[in-house]
Amino acid sequence: MEVSGAPADVLLQSPWLPVNISGCQLLTKTWFGDSSYHILLTDMVCVWEEWMDSAAIQRRSQELNKRLRAPVKAFFSHLCEVVQPCLSGSGTGTDQADDEAQISLTTRREGGNMVMRLKSELAGLPFYWEFHCTPAPVTMACVQLVRPLLTMSRLLQRQVAQLGCLLMRKDAEIQDYRENGATLTRERLQTDVFEEQTYREDFMAKALPPLLSEQKDALGFDADLQGLYASVVAHGTERAQKRKLSEERRVDDNDEEPDLTPSLGVGSVSGETVECDQERDRNGQTEEAGAKMAERATVQQSRPARTVPAERPPSKPKKKKVGLFR
């Protein structure tokens, strides 16, 4: 998947970095190519983005710098060198990012757009640039921010649960030592038995109010959370790539299976071919029946005719003998 021409995997793996522009606390995510860029900004209320290709960068540079006639590749490296420190949190945190570049931020009420203006020097002449960021679609915000944060939250919850189980096992181990006569030599190291519910209620009461008050000044996306975000995203990207490769292999295997029906004359043959085959079968059956009848007639002719025996003449009645003898 690619978002507006920018590599989605590369943009997703880029960390969210906290910056302060014109007194506004933001999280930024940037990607700079050879002659294009994609930036994301959020104040945890809205997410803005801008993607620019080479042609759009050329048009905007002509609008903001009337005397500039150089191609994009001639000044794009300068733009990257100037803006990346401002959007990575490595500047001073004020409008004056360094001795050469100045960046300011304004929000337009119409449509909720955001404009960042950058001023620097290029070859001894003023160089101006503007980022016209528009509200990002919900899909972009979910993929780049919401889903990774939810995964991070579940991961941290599992870590807390495992640590709680480990503490309870440690308490059981210490209790076994005590029952077998072990004693603590330094009382200041003694701890209470860990009870998860009591600890959770005490932690929420003590840690939540200061955390909420700190959010007004900073978003708190520190280096540890950035590392956790990078690990979560890298693992998710790896799983997605493996799933995609598996699906492609499955499709290739299905395509490689030979289709024998065309070679057997079944399925892909036309209706006329089928009718011709049926007609040929009927003709063959008719010829076969005719041949059998002719063969039967020939056999009958070759057999000798049986002669009907002539009727015997009736025998003459015997004459009765008269005399001495009968």
Coordinates of C-alpha atoms in Angstrom, one line a residue:
M1 CA 0.0 0.0 0.0
E2 CA 1.2 3.5 -0.9
V3 CA -0.3 6.7 0.4
S4 CA -0.3 9.5 -2.3
G5 CA 2.9 8.0 -3.8
A6 CA 4.9 7.9 -0.6
P7 CA 6.2 4.5 0.6
A8 CA 3.7 3.6 3.3
D9 CA 6.1 1.2 5.1
V10 CA 8.8 3.8 5.2
L11 CA 6.5 6.5 6.5
L12 CA 5.0 4.2 9.0
Q13 CA 8.3 3.2 10.4
S14 CA 9.4 6.8 10.8
P15 CA 9.0 7.8 14.5
W16 CA 6.7 10.5 15.8
L17 CA 8.9 13.3 17.1
P18 CA 7.8 16.1 19.5
V19 CA 8.5 19.7 18.3
N20 CA 7.6 23.2 19.4
I21 CA 6.7 25.6 16.5
S22 CA 5.4 29.0 17.4
G23 CA 4.6 27.9 20.9
C24 CA 2.5 25.0 19.6
Q25 CA 3.4 21.5 20.8
L26 CA 3.2 19.0 17.9
L27 CA 4.2 15.5 17.0
T28 CA 5.7 15.3 13.5
K29 CA 6.5 12.5 11.1
T30 CA 8.4 13.2 7.9
W31 CA 9.7 11.4 4.8
F32 CA 11.9 13.1 2.2
G33 CA 12.7 11.4 -1.1
D34 CA 14.9 12.5 -4.0
S35 CA 12.5 15.2 -5.1
S36 CA 9.3 14.7 -3.0
Y37 CA 8.2 14.7 0.6
H38 CA 5.4 13.7 2.9
I39 CA 4.9 15.2 6.3
L40 CA 2.4 14.5 9.1
L41 CA 1.6 16.8 12.0
T42 CA -0.7 16.3 15.0
D43 CA -1.6 18.1 18.2
M44 CA -3.6 15.1 19.4
V45 CA -6.8 17.0 18.4
C46 CA -6.3 16.9 14.6
V47 CA -3.9 15.3 12.2
W48 CA -2.6 17.3 9.2
E49 CA -0.6 16.1 6.2
E50 CA 1.0 17.3 3.0
W51 CA 2.5 15.3 0.1
M52 CA 4.3 17.0 -2.7
D53 CA 5.9 15.6 -5.8
S54 CA 8.5 17.2 -8.0
A55 CA 6.1 19.0 -10.3
A56 CA 4.1 20.5 -7.4
I57 CA 7.4 21.6 -5.6
Q58 CA 8.5 23.3 -8.8
R59 CA 5.2 25.3 -9.1
R60 CA 5.3 26.4 -5.5
S61 CA 8.9 27.4 -5.6
Q62 CA 8.1 29.7 -8.6
E63 CA 5.2 31.2 -6.8
L64 CA 7.1 32.0 -3.6
N65 CA 10.5 32.8 -5.2
K66 CA 10.0 34.8 -8.4
R67 CA 13.7 35.1 -9.2
L68 CA 14.3 31.3 -8.7
R69 CA 14.8 29.5 -12.0
A70 CA 16.6 26.4 -10.8
P71 CA 15.3 22.9 -11.2
V72 CA 13.9 21.1 -8.2
K73 CA 17.0 18.9 -7.6
A74 CA 19.1 22.1 -7.4
F75 CA 17.4 23.5 -4.3
F76 CA 15.5 20.5 -2.8
S77 CA 18.6 19.3 -0.9
H78 CA 18.8 22.8 0.7
L79 CA 15.1 22.6 1.6
C80 CA 15.7 19.2 3.3
E81 CA 18.7 20.4 5.2
V82 CA 16.9 23.4 6.5
V83 CA 13.5 22.0 7.4
Q84 CA 14.4 18.6 8.8
P85 CA 16.0 20.0 12.0
C86 CA 12.9 22.1 12.5
L87 CA 10.6 19.1 12.2
S88 CA 12.7 16.7 14.1
G89 CA 12.9 18.5 17.4
S90 CA 16.6 19.2 17.1
G91 CA 16.2 23.0 16.8
T92 CA 16.0 25.4 19.7
G93 CA 12.3 25.1 20.1
T94 CA 11.6 28.7 19.0
D95 CA 10.8 30.4 15.7
Q96 CA 14.5 30.8 15.2
A97 CA 15.6 27.3 14.4
D98 CA 19.2 28.3 13.6
D99 CA 21.2 31.2 12.2
E100 CA 19.8 30.8 8.7
A101 CA 16.3 29.4 8.9
Q102 CA 13.1 30.7 10.5
I103 CA 9.9 28.8 10.7
S104 CA 6.5 29.9 11.8
L105 CA 3.1 28.3 12.1
T106 CA -0.4 29.6 11.4
T107 CA -3.8 27.8 11.5
R108 CA -6.5 28.8 9.1
R109 CA -10.0 28.6 10.4
E110 CA -11.5 27.8 7.0
G111 CA -11.3 24.0 6.6
G112 CA -8.9 23.6 9.5
N113 CA -5.8 23.8 7.3
M114 CA -2.4 24.6 8.7
V115 CA 0.4 26.6 7.1
M116 CA 4.1 26.5 8.1
R117 CA 6.2 29.3 6.6
L118 CA 10.0 28.8 6.3
K119 CA 12.5 31.5 5.5
S120 CA 16.2 30.8 4.8
E121 CA 19.0 31.8 2.5
L122 CA 20.0 30.0 -0.7
A123 CA 23.1 31.2 -2.5
G124 CA 23.0 34.5 -0.7
L125 CA 19.4 35.2 -1.6
P126 CA 16.2 34.8 0.5
F127 CA 14.5 31.5 0.0
Y128 CA 10.9 31.1 1.0
W129 CA 8.8 27.9 1.5
E130 CA 5.4 27.1 2.8
F131 CA 3.9 23.8 3.9
H132 CA 0.1 23.8 3.2
C133 CA -1.1 21.0 5.4
T134 CA -4.7 19.8 5.2
P135 CA -6.6 17.5 7.6
A136 CA -5.6 13.9 7.0
P137 CA -8.2 11.2 6.3
V138 CA -9.3 9.1 9.2
T139 CA -7.6 6.0 7.6
M140 CA -4.3 7.8 7.7
A141 CA -4.7 8.8 11.3
C142 CA -5.6 5.3 12.4
V143 CA -2.8 3.6 10.5
Q144 CA 0.0 6.0 11.5
L145 CA -1.1 6.8 15.1
V146 CA -4.1 5.2 16.6
R147 CA -3.4 1.5 15.9
P148 CA 0.3 1.6 17.0
L149 CA -0.7 3.5 20.2
L150 CA -3.4 0.8 21.0
T151 CA -0.8 -2.0 20.4
M152 CA 1.7 -0.2 22.6
S153 CA -1.0 0.2 25.3
R154 CA -1.8 -3.6 25.3
L155 CA 1.9 -4.4 25.3
L156 CA 2.5 -2.2 28.3
Q157 CA -0.5 -3.7 30.1
R158 CA 1.0 -7.2 29.6
Q159 CA 4.3 -6.0 30.9
V160 CA 2.7 -4.6 34.0
A161 CA 0.8 -7.8 34.6
Q162 CA 4.0 -9.9 34.3
L163 CA 5.9 -7.6 36.7
G164 CA 3.0 -7.9 39.2
C165 CA 3.3 -11.7 39.0
L166 CA 7.0 -11.5 39.5
L167 CA 6.6 -9.3 42.6
M168 CA 4.2 -11.8 44.2
R169 CA 6.7 -14.6 43.5
K170 CA 9.4 -12.6 45.2
D171 CA 7.1 -12.0 48.2
A172 CA 6.6 -15.8 48.4
E173 CA 10.3 -16.4 48.2
I174 CA 11.1 -13.9 51.0
Q175 CA 8.4 -15.4 53.2
D176 CA 10.0 -18.8 52.7
Y177 CA 13.3 -17.4 53.8
R178 CA 11.7 -15.9 57.0
E179 CA 10.0 -19.2 57.9
N180 CA 13.4 -20.9 57.7
G181 CA 15.0 -18.4 60.1
A182 CA 16.4 -15.8 57.7
T183 CA 16.5 -12.2 59.1
L184 CA 16.9 -8.8 57.4
T185 CA 20.1 -7.1 58.6
R186 CA 19.0 -3.6 57.4
E187 CA 15.5 -2.6 58.3
R188 CA 15.4 0.2 55.7
L189 CA 15.3 -2.5 53.0
Q190 CA 12.1 -4.0 54.3
T191 CA 9.1 -3.7 52.0
D192 CA 5.4 -4.5 52.4
V193 CA 3.8 -7.4 50.7
F194 CA 2.7 -6.5 47.2
E195 CA -1.1 -6.3 46.7
E196 CA -2.0 -5.5 43.1
Q197 CA -5.4 -3.8 43.7
T198 CA -4.0 -1.6 46.5
Y199 CA -1.0 -0.6 44.4
R200 CA -3.1 0.2 41.4
E201 CA -5.5 2.5 43.3
D202 CA -2.6 4.3 45.0
F203 CA -0.7 4.7 41.7
M204 CA -3.7 6.2 39.9
A205 CA -4.3 8.6 42.7
K206 CA -0.7 9.8 42.8
A207 CA 0.4 9.7 39.2
L208 CA -2.6 10.6 37.1
P209 CA -3.1 14.3 38.2
P210 CA 0.5 15.3 37.5
L211 CA 0.4 13.5 34.1
L212 CA -2.7 15.4 33.1
S213 CA -1.2 18.7 34.0
E214 CA 2.0 17.9 32.1
Q215 CA 0.0 17.3 28.9
K216 CA -0.7 21.0 28.6
D217 CA 3.0 21.7 28.1
A218 CA 4.3 18.6 26.4
L219 CA 2.9 15.5 24.6
G220 CA 5.4 13.3 26.3
F221 CA 6.4 11.1 23.4
D222 CA 9.9 10.5 24.7
A223 CA 12.8 8.3 23.4
D224 CA 11.5 5.2 25.2
L225 CA 8.0 5.5 23.7
Q226 CA 9.6 6.2 20.3
G227 CA 11.6 3.0 20.5
L228 CA 8.5 1.1 21.6
Y229 CA 6.6 2.6 18.7
A230 CA 9.3 1.6 16.2
S231 CA 9.4 -2.0 17.6
V232 CA 5.6 -2.3 17.3
V233 CA 5.5 -1.0 13.8
A234 CA 8.4 -3.1 12.6
H235 CA 6.9 -6.3 14.0
G236 CA 3.5 -5.4 12.4
T237 CA 5.1 -4.6 9.0
E238 CA 7.0 -7.9 9.1
R239 CA 3.9 -9.9 9.8
A240 CA 2.0 -8.1 7.0
Q241 CA 4.8 -8.8 4.5
K242 CA 4.9 -12.5 5.5
R243 CA 1.1 -12.7 5.1
K244 CA 1.3 -11.0 1.6
L245 CA 4.1 -13.4 0.5
S246 CA 2.0 -16.4 1.7
E247 CA -1.0 -15.2 -0.3
E248 CA 1.1 -14.6 -3.4
R249 CA 2.6 -18.1 -3.2
R250 CA -0.9 -19.6 -2.8
V251 CA -2.1 -17.7 -5.9
D252 CA 1.0 -18.9 -7.9
D253 CA 0.4 -22.5 -6.8
N254 CA -3.2 -22.3 -8.1
D255 CA -2.0 -20.8 -11.4
E256 CA 0.6 -23.6 -11.9
E257 CA -2.0 -26.4 -11.7
P258 CA -2.5 -27.7 -15.3
D259 CA -6.1 -27.5 -16.6
L260 CA -6.7 -30.9 -18.3
T261 CA -10.2 -30.2 -19.5
P262 CA -9.3 -28.4 -22.7
S263 CA -6.9 -31.2 -23.8
L264 CA -9.6 -33.8 -23.1
G265 CA -12.2 -31.9 -25.2
V266 CA -14.4 -31.2 -22.2
G267 CA -15.5 -27.9 -20.8
S268 CA -13.9 -25.5 -23.2
V269 CA -15.2 -27.1 -26.4
S270 CA -18.0 -25.5 -28.2
G271 CA -21.5 -26.8 -28.4
E272 CA -21.0 -27.6 -32.1
T273 CA -18.2 -29.9 -31.4
V274 CA -20.3 -31.8 -28.8
E275 CA -23.1 -32.1 -31.3
C276 CA -20.7 -33.4 -34.0
D277 CA -19.4 -36.0 -31.6
Q278 CA -23.0 -37.1 -30.7
E279 CA -23.9 -37.3 -34.4
R280 CA -20.8 -39.4 -35.1
D281 CA -21.7 -41.8 -32.3
R282 CA -25.2 -42.2 -33.7
N283 CA -23.9 -42.9 -37.2
G284 CA -21.4 -45.4 -35.9
Q285 CA -24.2 -47.2 -34.0
T286 CA -26.4 -47.3 -37.2
E287 CA -23.5 -48.6 -39.3
E288 CA -22.7 -51.2 -36.7
A289 CA -26.4 -52.4 -36.7
G290 CA -26.5 -52.6 -40.5
A291 CA -23.3 -54.6 -40.6
K292 CA -24.7 -57.1 -38.1
M293 CA -27.9 -57.5 -40.2
A294 CA -25.9 -58.1 -43.4
E295 CA -23.7 -60.6 -41.6
R296 CA -26.7 -62.4 -40.4
A297 CA -28.2 -62.6 -43.9
T298 CA -24.9 -64.0 -45.4
V299 CA -24.7 -66.7 -42.7
Q300 CA -28.3 -67.7 -43.5
Q301 CA -27.5 -68.0 -47.3
S302 CA -24.4 -70.0 -46.8
R303 CA -26.1 -72.6 -44.7
P304 CA -27.5 -75.6 -46.8
A305 CA -31.3 -75.8 -47.1
R306 CA -32.7 -78.7 -45.1
T307 CA -34.7 -81.1 -47.3
V308 CA -38.1 -81.9 -46.1
P309 CA -38.5 -85.7 -46.3
A310 CA -41.2 -86.9 -48.7
E311 CA -44.3 -88.3 -47.3
R312 CA -44.4 -92.1 -47.3
P313 CA -47.2 -93.8 -49.2
P314 CA -49.7 -95.4 -47.0
S315 CA -48.9 -99.1 -46.5
K316 CA -51.1 -101.7 -48.3
P317 CA -53.4 -103.6 -46.1
K318 CA -52.3 -107.2 -45.7
K319 CA -54.4 -109.9 -47.2
K320 CA -55.7 -112.4 -44.8
K321 CA -54.4 -115.9 -45.6
V322 CA -56.9 -118.6 -46.0
G323 CA -56.0 -122.2 -45.6
L324 CA -54.0 -124.2 -43.2
F325 CA -51.9 -121.3 -42.3
R326 CA -52.9 -118.0 -41.0

